[in-house]
GROMACS .gro file of C-alpha atoms in nm:
model
   69
    1VAL     CA    1  21.385   2.670  17.103
    2ALA     CA    2  21.365   2.316  16.966
    3PRO     CA    3  21.414   2.199  16.608
    4THR     CA    4  21.111   2.141  16.385
    5LEU     CA    5  21.016   1.783  16.303
    6VAL     CA    6  20.977   1.775  15.923
    7ALA     CA    7  20.934   1.402  15.860
    8ILE     CA    8  20.972   1.054  16.004
    9VAL     CA    9  21.114   0.790  15.772
   10ALA     CA   10  21.059   0.420  15.846
   11ASP     CA   11  21.277   0.156  15.681
   12ALA     CA   12  21.165  -0.208  15.716
   13ARG     CA   13  21.468  -0.432  15.767
   14PRO     CA   14  21.499  -0.800  15.857
   15GLY     CA   15  21.567  -0.707  16.222
   16GLY     CA   16  21.269  -0.470  16.242
   17VAL     CA   17  21.174  -0.117  16.148
   18VAL     CA   18  21.449   0.148  16.166
   19ARG     CA   19  21.322   0.504  16.197
   20THR     CA   20  21.504   0.825  16.110
   21VAL     CA   21  21.380   1.182  16.149
   22LEU     CA   22  21.430   1.488  15.932
   23LEU     CA   23  21.485   1.786  16.162
   24SER     CA   24  21.514   2.153  16.073
   25PHE     CA   25  21.660   2.432  16.286
   26ASP     CA   26  21.803   2.774  16.212
   27GLY     CA   27  21.823   2.716  15.835
   28GLU     CA   28  21.982   2.370  15.860
   29THR     CA   29  21.824   2.030  15.807
   30ALA     CA   30  21.952   1.683  15.889
   31LEU     CA   31  21.848   1.318  15.891
   32VAL     CA   32  21.906   1.196  16.245
   33ALA     CA   33  21.870   0.850  16.404
   34VAL     CA   34  21.829   0.745  16.768
   35GLY     CA   35  22.145   0.828  16.964
   36GLU     CA   36  22.266   1.092  16.718
   37THR     CA   37  22.277   1.467  16.785
   38PHE     CA   38  22.155   1.771  16.595
   39GLY     CA   39  22.270   2.100  16.742
   40SER     CA   40  22.231   2.070  17.118
   41PHE     CA   41  21.969   1.793  17.095
   42ARG     CA   42  22.015   1.415  17.105
   43VAL     CA   43  21.746   1.186  16.962
   44LYS     CA   44  21.622   0.961  17.243
   45ALA     CA   45  21.333   0.779  17.071
   46ILE     CA   46  21.133   0.781  16.747
   47SER     CA   47  20.777   0.648  16.709
   48ASP     CA   48  20.536   0.651  16.415
   49ALA     CA   49  20.433   1.011  16.486
   50THR     CA   50  20.673   1.160  16.744
   51VAL     CA   51  21.038   1.207  16.832
   52ASP     CA   52  21.180   1.257  17.182
   53LEU     CA   53  21.478   1.492  17.195
   54VAL     CA   54  21.710   1.539  17.492
   55ASP     CA   55  21.804   1.905  17.526
   56LEU     CA   56  22.171   1.878  17.619
   57ALA     CA   57  22.190   2.253  17.693
   58ALA     CA   58  21.896   2.253  17.937
   59PRO     CA   59  21.923   2.191  18.311
   60ALA     CA   60  21.877   1.822  18.389
   61HIS     CA   61  21.877   1.752  18.012
   62ALA     CA   62  21.502   1.805  17.967
   63VAL     CA   63  21.323   1.586  17.713
   64ARG     CA   64  21.110   1.751  17.446
   65THR     CA   65  20.858   1.556  17.239
   66LEU     CA   66  20.791   1.679  16.887
   67SER     CA   67  20.506   1.549  16.672
   68ILE     CA   68  20.408   1.557  16.308
   69ARG     CA   69  20.149   1.827  16.256
   0.00000   0.00000   0.00000
């Protein structure tokens, strides 16, 4: 079971837009950036409407894409 994508936050900086996601799973929430982990998932990429998570516990580290509903 993957976390729930609650929100995507975009912060405009001189070097470009930095995105962070708010994830929720099993009663916990966290703001997570690309390269950081939440539970057994690592954030691979964040777009305007989706986040790609690498499932570190799955065989071959499967990638799951979550979108804003």
